[in-house]
PDB file of C-alpha atoms in Angstrom:
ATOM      1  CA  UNK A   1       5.449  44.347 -79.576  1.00 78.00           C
ATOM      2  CA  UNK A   2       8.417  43.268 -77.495  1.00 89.00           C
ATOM      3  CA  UNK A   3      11.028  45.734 -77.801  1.00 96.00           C
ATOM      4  CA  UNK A   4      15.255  44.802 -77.013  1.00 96.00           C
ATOM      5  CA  UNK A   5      16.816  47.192 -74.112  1.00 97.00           C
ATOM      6  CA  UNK A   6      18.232  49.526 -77.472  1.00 98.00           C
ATOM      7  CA  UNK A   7      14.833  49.665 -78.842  1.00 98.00           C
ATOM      8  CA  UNK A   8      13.332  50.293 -75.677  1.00 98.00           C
ATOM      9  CA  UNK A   9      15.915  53.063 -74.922  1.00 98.00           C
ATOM     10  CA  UNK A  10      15.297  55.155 -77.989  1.00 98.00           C
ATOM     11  CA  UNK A  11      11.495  54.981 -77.619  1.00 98.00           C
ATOM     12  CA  UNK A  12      11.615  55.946 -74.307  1.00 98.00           C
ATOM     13  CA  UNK A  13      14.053  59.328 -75.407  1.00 98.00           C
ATOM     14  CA  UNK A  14      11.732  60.057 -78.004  1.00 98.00           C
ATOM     15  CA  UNK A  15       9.013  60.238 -75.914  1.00 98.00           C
ATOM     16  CA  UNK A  16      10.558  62.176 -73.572  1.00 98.00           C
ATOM     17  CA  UNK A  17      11.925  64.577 -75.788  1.00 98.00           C
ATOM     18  CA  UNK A  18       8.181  64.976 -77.050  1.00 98.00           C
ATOM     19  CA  UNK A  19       7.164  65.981 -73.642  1.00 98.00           C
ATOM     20  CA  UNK A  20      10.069  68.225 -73.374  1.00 98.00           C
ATOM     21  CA  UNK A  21       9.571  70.183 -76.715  1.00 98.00           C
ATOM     22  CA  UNK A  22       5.742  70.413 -75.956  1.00 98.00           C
ATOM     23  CA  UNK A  23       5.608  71.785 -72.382  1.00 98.00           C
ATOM     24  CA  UNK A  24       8.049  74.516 -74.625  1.00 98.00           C
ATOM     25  CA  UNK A  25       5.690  75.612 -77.065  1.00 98.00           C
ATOM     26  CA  UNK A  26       3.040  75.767 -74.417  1.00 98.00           C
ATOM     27  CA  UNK A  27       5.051  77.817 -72.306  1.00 98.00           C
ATOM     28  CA  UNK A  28       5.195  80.088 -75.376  1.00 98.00           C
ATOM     29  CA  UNK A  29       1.653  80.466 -75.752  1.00 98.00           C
ATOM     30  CA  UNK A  30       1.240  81.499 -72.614  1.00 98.00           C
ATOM     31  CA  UNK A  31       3.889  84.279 -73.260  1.00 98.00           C
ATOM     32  CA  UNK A  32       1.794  85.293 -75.768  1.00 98.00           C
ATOM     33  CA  UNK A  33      -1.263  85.357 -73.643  1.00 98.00           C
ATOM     34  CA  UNK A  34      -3.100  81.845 -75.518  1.00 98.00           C
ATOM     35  CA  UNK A  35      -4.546  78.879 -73.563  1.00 98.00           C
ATOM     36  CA  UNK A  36      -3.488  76.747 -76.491  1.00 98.00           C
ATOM     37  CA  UNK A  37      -2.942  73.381 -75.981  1.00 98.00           C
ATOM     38  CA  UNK A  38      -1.672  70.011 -77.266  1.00 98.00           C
ATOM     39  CA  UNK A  39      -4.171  67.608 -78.010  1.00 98.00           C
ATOM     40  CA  UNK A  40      -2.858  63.942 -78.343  1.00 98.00           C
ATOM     41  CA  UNK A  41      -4.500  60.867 -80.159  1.00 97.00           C
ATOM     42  CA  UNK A  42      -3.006  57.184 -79.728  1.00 97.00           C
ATOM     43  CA  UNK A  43      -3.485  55.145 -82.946  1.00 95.00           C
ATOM     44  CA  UNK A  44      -2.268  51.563 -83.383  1.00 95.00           C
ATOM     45  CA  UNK A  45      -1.599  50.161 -86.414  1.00 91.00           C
ATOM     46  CA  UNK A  46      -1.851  46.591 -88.186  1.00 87.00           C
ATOM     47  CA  UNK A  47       0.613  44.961 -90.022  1.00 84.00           C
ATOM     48  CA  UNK A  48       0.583  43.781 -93.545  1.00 77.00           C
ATOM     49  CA  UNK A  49      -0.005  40.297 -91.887  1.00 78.00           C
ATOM     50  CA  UNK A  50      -2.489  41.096 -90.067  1.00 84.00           C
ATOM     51  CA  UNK A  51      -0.430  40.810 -87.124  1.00 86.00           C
ATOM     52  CA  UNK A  52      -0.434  44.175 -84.131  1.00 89.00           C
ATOM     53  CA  UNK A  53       1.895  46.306 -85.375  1.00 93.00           C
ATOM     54  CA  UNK A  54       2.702  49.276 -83.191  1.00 95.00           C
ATOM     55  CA  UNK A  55       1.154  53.070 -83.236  1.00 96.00           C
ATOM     56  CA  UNK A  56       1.961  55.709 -81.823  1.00 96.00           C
ATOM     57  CA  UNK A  57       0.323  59.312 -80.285  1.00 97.00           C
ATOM     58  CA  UNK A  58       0.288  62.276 -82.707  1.00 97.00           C
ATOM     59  CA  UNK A  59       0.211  65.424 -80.789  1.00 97.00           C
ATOM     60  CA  UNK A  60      -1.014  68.828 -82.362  1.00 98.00           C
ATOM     61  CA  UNK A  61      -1.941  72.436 -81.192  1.00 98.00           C
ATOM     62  CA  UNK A  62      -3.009  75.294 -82.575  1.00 98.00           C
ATOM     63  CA  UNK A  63      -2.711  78.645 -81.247  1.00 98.00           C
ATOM     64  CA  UNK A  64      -1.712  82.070 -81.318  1.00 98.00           C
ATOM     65  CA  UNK A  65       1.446  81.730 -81.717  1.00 98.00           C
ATOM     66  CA  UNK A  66       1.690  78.750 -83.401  1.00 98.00           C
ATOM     67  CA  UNK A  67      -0.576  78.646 -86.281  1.00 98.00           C
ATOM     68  CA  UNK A  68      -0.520  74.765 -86.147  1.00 98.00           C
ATOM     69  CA  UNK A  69       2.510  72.711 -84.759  1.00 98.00           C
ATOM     70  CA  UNK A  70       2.493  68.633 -85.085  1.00 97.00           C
ATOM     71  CA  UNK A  71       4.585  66.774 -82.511  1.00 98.00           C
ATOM     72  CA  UNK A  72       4.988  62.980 -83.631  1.00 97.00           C
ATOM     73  CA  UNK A  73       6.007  59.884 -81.912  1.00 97.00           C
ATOM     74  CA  UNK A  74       5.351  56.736 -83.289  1.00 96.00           C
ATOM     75  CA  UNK A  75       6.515  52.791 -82.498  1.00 97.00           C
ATOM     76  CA  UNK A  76       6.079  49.964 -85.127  1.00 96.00           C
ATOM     77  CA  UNK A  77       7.318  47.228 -86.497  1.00 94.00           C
ATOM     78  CA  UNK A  78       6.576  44.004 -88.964  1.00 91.00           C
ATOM     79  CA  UNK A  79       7.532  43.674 -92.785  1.00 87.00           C
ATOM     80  CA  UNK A  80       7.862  45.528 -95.144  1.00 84.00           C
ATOM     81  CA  UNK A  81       5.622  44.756 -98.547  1.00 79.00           C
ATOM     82  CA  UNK A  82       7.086  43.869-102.204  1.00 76.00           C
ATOM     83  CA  UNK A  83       9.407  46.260-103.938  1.00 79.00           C
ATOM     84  CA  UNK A  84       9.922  48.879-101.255  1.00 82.00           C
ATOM     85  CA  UNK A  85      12.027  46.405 -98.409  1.00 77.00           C
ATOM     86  CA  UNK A  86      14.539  46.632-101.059  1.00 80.00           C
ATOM     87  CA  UNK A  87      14.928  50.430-101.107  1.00 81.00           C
ATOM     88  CA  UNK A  88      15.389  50.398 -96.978  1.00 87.00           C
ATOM     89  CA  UNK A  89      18.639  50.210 -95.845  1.00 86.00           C
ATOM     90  CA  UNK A  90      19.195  45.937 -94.852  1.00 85.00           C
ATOM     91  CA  UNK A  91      15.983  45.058 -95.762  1.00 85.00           C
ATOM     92  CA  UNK A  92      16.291  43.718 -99.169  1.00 86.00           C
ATOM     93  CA  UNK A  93      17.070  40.222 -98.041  1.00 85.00           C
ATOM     94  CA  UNK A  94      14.591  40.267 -95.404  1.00 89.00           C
ATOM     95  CA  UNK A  95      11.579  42.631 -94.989  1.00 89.00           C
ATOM     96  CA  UNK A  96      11.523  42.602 -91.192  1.00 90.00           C
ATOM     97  CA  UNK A  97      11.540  45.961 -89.860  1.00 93.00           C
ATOM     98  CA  UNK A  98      11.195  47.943 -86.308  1.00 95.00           C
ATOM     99  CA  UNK A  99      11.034  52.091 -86.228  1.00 96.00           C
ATOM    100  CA  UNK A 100      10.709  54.364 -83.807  1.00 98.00           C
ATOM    101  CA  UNK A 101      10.870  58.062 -83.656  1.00 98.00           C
ATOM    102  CA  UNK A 102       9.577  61.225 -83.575  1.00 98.00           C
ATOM    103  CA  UNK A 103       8.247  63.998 -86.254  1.00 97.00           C
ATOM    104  CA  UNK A 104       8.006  67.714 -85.748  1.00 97.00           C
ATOM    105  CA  UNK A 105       6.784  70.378 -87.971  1.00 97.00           C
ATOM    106  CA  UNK A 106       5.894  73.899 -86.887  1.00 98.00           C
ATOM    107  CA  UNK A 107       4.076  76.379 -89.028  1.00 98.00           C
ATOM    108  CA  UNK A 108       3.753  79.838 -87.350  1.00 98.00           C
ATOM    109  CA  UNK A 109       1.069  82.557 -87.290  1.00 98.00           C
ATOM    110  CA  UNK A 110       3.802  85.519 -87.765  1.00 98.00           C
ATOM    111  CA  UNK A 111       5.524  85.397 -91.236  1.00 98.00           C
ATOM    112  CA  UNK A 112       8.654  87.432 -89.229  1.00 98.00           C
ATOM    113  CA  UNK A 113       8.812  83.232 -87.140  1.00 98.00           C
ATOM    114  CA  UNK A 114      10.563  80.849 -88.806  1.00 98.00           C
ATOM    115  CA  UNK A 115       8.935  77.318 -89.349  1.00 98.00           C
ATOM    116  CA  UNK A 116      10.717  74.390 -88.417  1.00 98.00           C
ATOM    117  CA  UNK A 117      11.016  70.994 -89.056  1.00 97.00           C
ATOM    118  CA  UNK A 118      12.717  68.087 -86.998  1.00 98.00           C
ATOM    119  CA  UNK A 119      12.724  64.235 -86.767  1.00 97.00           C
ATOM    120  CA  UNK A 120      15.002  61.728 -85.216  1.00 98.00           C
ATOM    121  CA  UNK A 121      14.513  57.937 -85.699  1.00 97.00           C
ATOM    122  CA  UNK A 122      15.953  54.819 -85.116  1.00 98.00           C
ATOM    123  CA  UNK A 123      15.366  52.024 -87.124  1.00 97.00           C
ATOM    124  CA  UNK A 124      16.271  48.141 -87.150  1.00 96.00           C
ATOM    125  CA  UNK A 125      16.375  45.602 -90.107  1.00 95.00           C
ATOM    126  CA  UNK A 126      19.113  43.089 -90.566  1.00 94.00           C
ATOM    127  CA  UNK A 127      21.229  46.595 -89.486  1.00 95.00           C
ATOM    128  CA  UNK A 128      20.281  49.334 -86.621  1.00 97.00           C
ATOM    129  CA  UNK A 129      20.674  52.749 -87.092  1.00 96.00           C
ATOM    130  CA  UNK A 130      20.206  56.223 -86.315  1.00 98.00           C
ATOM    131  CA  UNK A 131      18.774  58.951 -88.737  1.00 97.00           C
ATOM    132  CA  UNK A 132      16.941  62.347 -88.957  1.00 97.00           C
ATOM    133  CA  UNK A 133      17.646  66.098 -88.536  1.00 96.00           C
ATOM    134  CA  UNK A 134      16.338  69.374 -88.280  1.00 97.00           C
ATOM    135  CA  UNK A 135      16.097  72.205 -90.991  1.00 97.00           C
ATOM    136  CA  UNK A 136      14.790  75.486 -90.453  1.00 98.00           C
ATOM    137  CA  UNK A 137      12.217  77.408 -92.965  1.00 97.00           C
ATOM    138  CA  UNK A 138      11.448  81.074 -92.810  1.00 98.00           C
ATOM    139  CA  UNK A 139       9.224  82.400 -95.221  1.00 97.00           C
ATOM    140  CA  UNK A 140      11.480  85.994 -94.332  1.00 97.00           C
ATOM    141  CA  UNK A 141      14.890  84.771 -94.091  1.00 97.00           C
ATOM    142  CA  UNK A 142      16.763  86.476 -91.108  1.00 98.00           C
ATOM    143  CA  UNK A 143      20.709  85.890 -91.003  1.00 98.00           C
ATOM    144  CA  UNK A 144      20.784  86.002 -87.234  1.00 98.00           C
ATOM    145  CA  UNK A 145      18.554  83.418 -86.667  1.00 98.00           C
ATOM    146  CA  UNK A 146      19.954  81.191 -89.494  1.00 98.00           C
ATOM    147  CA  UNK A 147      23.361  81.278 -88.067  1.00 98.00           C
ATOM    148  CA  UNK A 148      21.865  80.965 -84.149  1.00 98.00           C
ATOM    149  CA  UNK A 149      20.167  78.009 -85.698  1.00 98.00           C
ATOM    150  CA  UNK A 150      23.413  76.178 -87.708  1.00 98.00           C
ATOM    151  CA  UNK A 151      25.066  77.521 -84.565  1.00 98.00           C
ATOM    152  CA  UNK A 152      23.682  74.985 -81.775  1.00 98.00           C
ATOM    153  CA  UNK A 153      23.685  72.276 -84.852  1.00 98.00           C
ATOM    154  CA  UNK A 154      27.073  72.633 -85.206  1.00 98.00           C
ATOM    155  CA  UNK A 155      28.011  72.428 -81.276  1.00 98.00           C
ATOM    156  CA  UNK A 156      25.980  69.617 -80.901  1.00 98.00           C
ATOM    157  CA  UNK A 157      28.245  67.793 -84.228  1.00 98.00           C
ATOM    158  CA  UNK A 158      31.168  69.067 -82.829  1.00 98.00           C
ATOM    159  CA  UNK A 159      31.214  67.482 -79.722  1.00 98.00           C
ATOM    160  CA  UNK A 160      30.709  64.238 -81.057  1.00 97.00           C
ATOM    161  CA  UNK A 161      32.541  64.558 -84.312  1.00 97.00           C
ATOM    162  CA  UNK A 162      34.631  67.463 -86.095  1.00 97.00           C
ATOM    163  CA  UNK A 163      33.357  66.065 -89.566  1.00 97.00           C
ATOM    164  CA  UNK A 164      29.657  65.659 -88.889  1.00 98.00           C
ATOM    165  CA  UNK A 165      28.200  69.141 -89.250  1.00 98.00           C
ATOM    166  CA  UNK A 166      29.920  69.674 -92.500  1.00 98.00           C
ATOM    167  CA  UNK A 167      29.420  66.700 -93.584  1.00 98.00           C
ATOM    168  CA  UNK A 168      25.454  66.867 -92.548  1.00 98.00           C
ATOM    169  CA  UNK A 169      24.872  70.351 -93.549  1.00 98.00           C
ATOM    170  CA  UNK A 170      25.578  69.554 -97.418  1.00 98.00           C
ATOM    171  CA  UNK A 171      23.413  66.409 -97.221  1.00 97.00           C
ATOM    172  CA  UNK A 172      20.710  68.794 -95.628  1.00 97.00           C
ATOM    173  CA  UNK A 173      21.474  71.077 -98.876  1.00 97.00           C
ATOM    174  CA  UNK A 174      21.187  68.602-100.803  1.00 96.00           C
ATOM    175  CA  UNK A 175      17.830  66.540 -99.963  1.00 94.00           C
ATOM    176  CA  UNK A 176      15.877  69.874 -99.096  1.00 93.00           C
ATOM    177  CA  UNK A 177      16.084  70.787-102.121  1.00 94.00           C
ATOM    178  CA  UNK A 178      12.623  71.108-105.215  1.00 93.00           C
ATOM    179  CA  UNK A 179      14.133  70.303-108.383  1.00 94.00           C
ATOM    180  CA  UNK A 180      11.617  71.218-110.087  1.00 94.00           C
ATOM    181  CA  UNK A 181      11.302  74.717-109.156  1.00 93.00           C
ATOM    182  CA  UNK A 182      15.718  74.861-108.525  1.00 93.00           C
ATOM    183  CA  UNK A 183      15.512  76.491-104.991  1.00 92.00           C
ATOM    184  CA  UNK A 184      16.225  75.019-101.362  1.00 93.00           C
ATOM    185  CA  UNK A 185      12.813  74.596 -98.996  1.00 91.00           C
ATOM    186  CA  UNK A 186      14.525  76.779 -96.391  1.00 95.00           C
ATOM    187  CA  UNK A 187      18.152  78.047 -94.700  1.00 97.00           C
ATOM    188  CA  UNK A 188      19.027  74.722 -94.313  1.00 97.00           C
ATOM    189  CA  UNK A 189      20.348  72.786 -91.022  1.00 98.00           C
ATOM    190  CA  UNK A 190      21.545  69.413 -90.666  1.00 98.00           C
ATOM    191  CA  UNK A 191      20.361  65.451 -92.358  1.00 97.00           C
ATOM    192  CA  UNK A 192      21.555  62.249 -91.565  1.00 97.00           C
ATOM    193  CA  UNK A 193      20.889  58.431 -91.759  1.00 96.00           C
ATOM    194  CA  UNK A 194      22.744  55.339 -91.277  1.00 95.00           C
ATOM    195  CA  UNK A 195      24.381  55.960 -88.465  1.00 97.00           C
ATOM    196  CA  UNK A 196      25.316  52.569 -87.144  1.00 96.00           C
ATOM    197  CA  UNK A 197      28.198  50.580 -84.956  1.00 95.00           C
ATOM    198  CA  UNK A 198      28.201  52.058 -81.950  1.00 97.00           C
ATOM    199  CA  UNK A 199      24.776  52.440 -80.223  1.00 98.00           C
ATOM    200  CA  UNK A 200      25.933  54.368 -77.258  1.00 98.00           C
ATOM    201  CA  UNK A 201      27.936  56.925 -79.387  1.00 98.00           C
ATOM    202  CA  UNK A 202      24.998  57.138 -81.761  1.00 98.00           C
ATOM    203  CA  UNK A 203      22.197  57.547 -79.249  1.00 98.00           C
ATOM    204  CA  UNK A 204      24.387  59.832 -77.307  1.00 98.00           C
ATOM    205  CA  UNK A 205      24.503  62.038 -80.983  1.00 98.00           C
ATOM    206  CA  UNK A 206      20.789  62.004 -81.551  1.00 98.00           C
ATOM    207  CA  UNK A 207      20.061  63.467 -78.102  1.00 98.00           C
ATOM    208  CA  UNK A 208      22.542  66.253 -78.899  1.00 98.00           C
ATOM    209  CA  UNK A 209      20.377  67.241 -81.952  1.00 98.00           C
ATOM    210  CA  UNK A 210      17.038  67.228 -80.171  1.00 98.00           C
ATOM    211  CA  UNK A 211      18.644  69.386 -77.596  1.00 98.00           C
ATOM    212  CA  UNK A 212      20.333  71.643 -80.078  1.00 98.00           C
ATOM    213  CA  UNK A 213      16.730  71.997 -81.540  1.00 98.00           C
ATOM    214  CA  UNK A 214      15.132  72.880 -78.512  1.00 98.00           C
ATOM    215  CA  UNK A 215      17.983  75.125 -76.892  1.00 98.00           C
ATOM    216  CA  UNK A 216      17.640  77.268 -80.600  1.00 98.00           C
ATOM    217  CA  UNK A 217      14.319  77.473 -81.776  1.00 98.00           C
ATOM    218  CA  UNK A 218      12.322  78.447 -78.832  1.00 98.00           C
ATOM    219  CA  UNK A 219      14.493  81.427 -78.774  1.00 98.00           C
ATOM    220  CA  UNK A 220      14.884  82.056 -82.260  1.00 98.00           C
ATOM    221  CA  UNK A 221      10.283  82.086 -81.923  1.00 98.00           C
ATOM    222  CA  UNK A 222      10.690  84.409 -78.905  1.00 98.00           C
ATOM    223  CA  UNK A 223      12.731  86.704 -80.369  1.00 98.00           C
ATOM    224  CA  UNK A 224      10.427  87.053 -83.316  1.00 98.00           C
ATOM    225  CA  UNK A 225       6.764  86.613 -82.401  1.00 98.00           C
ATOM    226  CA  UNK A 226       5.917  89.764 -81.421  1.00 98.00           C
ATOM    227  CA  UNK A 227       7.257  91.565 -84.315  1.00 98.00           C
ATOM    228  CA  UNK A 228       4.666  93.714 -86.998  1.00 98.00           C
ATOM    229  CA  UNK A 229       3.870  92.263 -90.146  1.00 98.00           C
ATOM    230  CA  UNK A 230       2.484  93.155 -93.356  1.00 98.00           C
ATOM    231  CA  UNK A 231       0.132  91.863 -95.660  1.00 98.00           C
ATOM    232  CA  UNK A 232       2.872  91.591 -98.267  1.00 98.00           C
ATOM    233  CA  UNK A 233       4.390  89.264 -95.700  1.00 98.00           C
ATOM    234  CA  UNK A 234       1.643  87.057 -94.922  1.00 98.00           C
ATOM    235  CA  UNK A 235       1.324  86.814 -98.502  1.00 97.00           C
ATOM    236  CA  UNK A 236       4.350  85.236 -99.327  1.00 97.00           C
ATOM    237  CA  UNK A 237       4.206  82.929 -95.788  1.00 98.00           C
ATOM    238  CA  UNK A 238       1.456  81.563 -97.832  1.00 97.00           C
ATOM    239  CA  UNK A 239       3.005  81.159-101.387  1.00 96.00           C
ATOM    240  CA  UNK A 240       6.047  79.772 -99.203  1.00 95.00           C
ATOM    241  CA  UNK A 241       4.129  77.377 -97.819  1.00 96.00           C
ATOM    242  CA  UNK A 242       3.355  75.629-101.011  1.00 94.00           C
ATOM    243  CA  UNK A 243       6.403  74.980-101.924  1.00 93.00           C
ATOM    244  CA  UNK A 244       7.016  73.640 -98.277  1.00 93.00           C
ATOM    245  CA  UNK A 245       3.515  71.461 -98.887  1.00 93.00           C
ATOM    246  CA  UNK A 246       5.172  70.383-102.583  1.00 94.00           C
ATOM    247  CA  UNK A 247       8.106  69.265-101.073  1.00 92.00           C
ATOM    248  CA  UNK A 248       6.464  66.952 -98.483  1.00 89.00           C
ATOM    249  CA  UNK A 249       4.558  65.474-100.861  1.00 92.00           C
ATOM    250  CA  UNK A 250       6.657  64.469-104.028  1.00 92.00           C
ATOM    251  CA  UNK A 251      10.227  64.151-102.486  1.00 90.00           C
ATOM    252  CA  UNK A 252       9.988  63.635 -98.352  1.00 84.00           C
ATOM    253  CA  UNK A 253      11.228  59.834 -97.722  1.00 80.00           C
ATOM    254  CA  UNK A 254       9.595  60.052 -93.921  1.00 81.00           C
ATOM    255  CA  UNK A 255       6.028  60.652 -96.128  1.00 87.00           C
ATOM    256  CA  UNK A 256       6.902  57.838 -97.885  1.00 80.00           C
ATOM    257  CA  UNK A 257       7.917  55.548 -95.218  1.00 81.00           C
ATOM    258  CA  UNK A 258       4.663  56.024 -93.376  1.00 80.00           C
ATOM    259  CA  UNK A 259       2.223  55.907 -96.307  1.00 82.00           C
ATOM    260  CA  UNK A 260       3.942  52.723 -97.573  1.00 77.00           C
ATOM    261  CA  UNK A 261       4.292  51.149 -93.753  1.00 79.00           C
ATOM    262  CA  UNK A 262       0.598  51.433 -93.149  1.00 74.00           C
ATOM    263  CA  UNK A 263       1.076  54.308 -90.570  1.00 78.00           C
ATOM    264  CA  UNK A 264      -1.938  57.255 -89.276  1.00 82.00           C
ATOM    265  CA  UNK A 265      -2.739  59.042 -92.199  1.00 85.00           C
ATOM    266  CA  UNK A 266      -3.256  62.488 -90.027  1.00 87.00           C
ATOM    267  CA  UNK A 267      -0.078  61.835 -88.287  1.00 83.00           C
ATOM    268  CA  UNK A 268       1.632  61.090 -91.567  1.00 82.00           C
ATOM    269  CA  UNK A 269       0.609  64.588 -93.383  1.00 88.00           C
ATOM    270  CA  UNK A 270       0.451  66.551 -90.190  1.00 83.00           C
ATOM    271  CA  UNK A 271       3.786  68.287 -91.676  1.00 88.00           C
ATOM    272  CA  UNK A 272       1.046  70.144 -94.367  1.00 92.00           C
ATOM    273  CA  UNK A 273       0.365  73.829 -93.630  1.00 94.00           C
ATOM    274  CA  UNK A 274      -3.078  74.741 -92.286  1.00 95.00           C
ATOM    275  CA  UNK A 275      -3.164  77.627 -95.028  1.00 96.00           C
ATOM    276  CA  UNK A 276      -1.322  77.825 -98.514  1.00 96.00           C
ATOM    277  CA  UNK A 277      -1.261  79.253-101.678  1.00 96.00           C
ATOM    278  CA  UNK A 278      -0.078  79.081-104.827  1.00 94.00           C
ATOM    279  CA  UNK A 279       0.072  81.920-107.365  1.00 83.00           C
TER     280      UNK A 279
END
């Protein structure tokens, strides 16, 4: 694929915020006295006509600390097929499409850790844009670590744009959200899409986030990873998890995008809990 300086640009920070998050959670296992590692697999991927269409490397580990973490970064591009171009954002005239990103989802071994999820993206059709987020989702809600969490989030809005974390922390209340059982999939953080105009500005706000993300929850997993737990506890990280596993398959639109873009199945549901139940 031949990629245009902006499309080149983004790739290149999403890869390198990749290696930046990883060598983290590494580090982290090796606090914790684990050899864990992150094993990566390339995948390409065809498109609809037949045509190369991109890949990426999905990176996972599982360890002590982290019970199974997924780190995501993916390039493609081609058309979209039939009805869905015309539920993408300036594709509904023409199904041409380029994407690149990357995914994270964290599930932890200790109920008392938060799990996490994060993805920024950039995306061309006849528009380009900038989307994604981060949301954090403790099966044993702690306030301090919510509000260390919304705190960095909010900095990294703020010094872009005094209306984006407000505005961003609704829509994150709003689309992590399970209708059908009426209760948010975590404590919230920050969602946003269609960010377009200015590139610069744009790119410049997407770093911010996966900064703010890896400035908060390293700490927010170092302050809690060592702490007892109960059975009681592990119990409802479990029956938590389910609704986290619900979620990400009925409503999540990045689940979507990749099942109906021909994307790496394993890389696709990588966001799905090792261990769940439901009671």
């Amino acid at each position: 694929m031949q990629l245009d300086d902006q499309q080149q640009r983004a790739r290149t920070w999403f890869e390198h915020l990749r290696d930046l998050i990883c060598a983290e959670f590494e580090a982290i296992e090796r606090e914790a006295g684990s050899d864990a590692a992150f094993t990566y697999t390339p995948w390409d991927r065809q498109d609809a006509s037949g045509a190369p269409g991109g890949g990426g490397v999905r990176g996972v580990m599982k360890g002590k600390v982290f019970e199974k973490v997924g780190v995501n970064v993916s390039t493609v591009g081609g058309q979209f097929e039939g009805a869905f171009a015309k539920t993408i954002h300036g594709a509904a005239d023409d199904p041409s499409f380029f994407a690149t990103g990357i995914s994270l989802v964290a599930h932890m071994a200790n109920p008392k850790v938060p799990a996490v999820h994060m993805n920024t993206r950039f995306l061309v059709t006849t528009k380009r844009w900038f989307g994604g987020g981060a949301d954090l989702n403790p099966p044993l809600p702690v306030e301090a670590d919510t509000a260390d969490f919304h705190a960095e989030l909010k900095a990294a809005c703020d010094a872009h744009d005094l209306t984006h974390y407000d505005r961003f922390k609704a829509w994150a209340d709003e689309y992590f959200y399970l209708p059908h059982r009426q209760v948010h999939r975590g404590v919230g953080g920050i969602f946003y899409d269609h960010l377009e105009g200015d590139f610069e500005a744009n790119l410049a706000f997407t770093q911010a986030v996966g900064r703010a993300f890896l400035a908060a929850f390293p700490r927010i997993v170092r302050r809690r990873m060592n702490e007892a737990f109960t059975a009681e506890d592990e119990a409802r990280m479990l029956e938590w998890r389910g609704r986290y596993a619900e979620f990400n398959l009925v409503y999540d639109r990045g689940t979507l995008f990749g099942l109906k873009t021909g994307g790496n199945i394993e890389a696709i549901l990588m966001s799905l809990p090792p261990r769940a139940t439901w009671s």
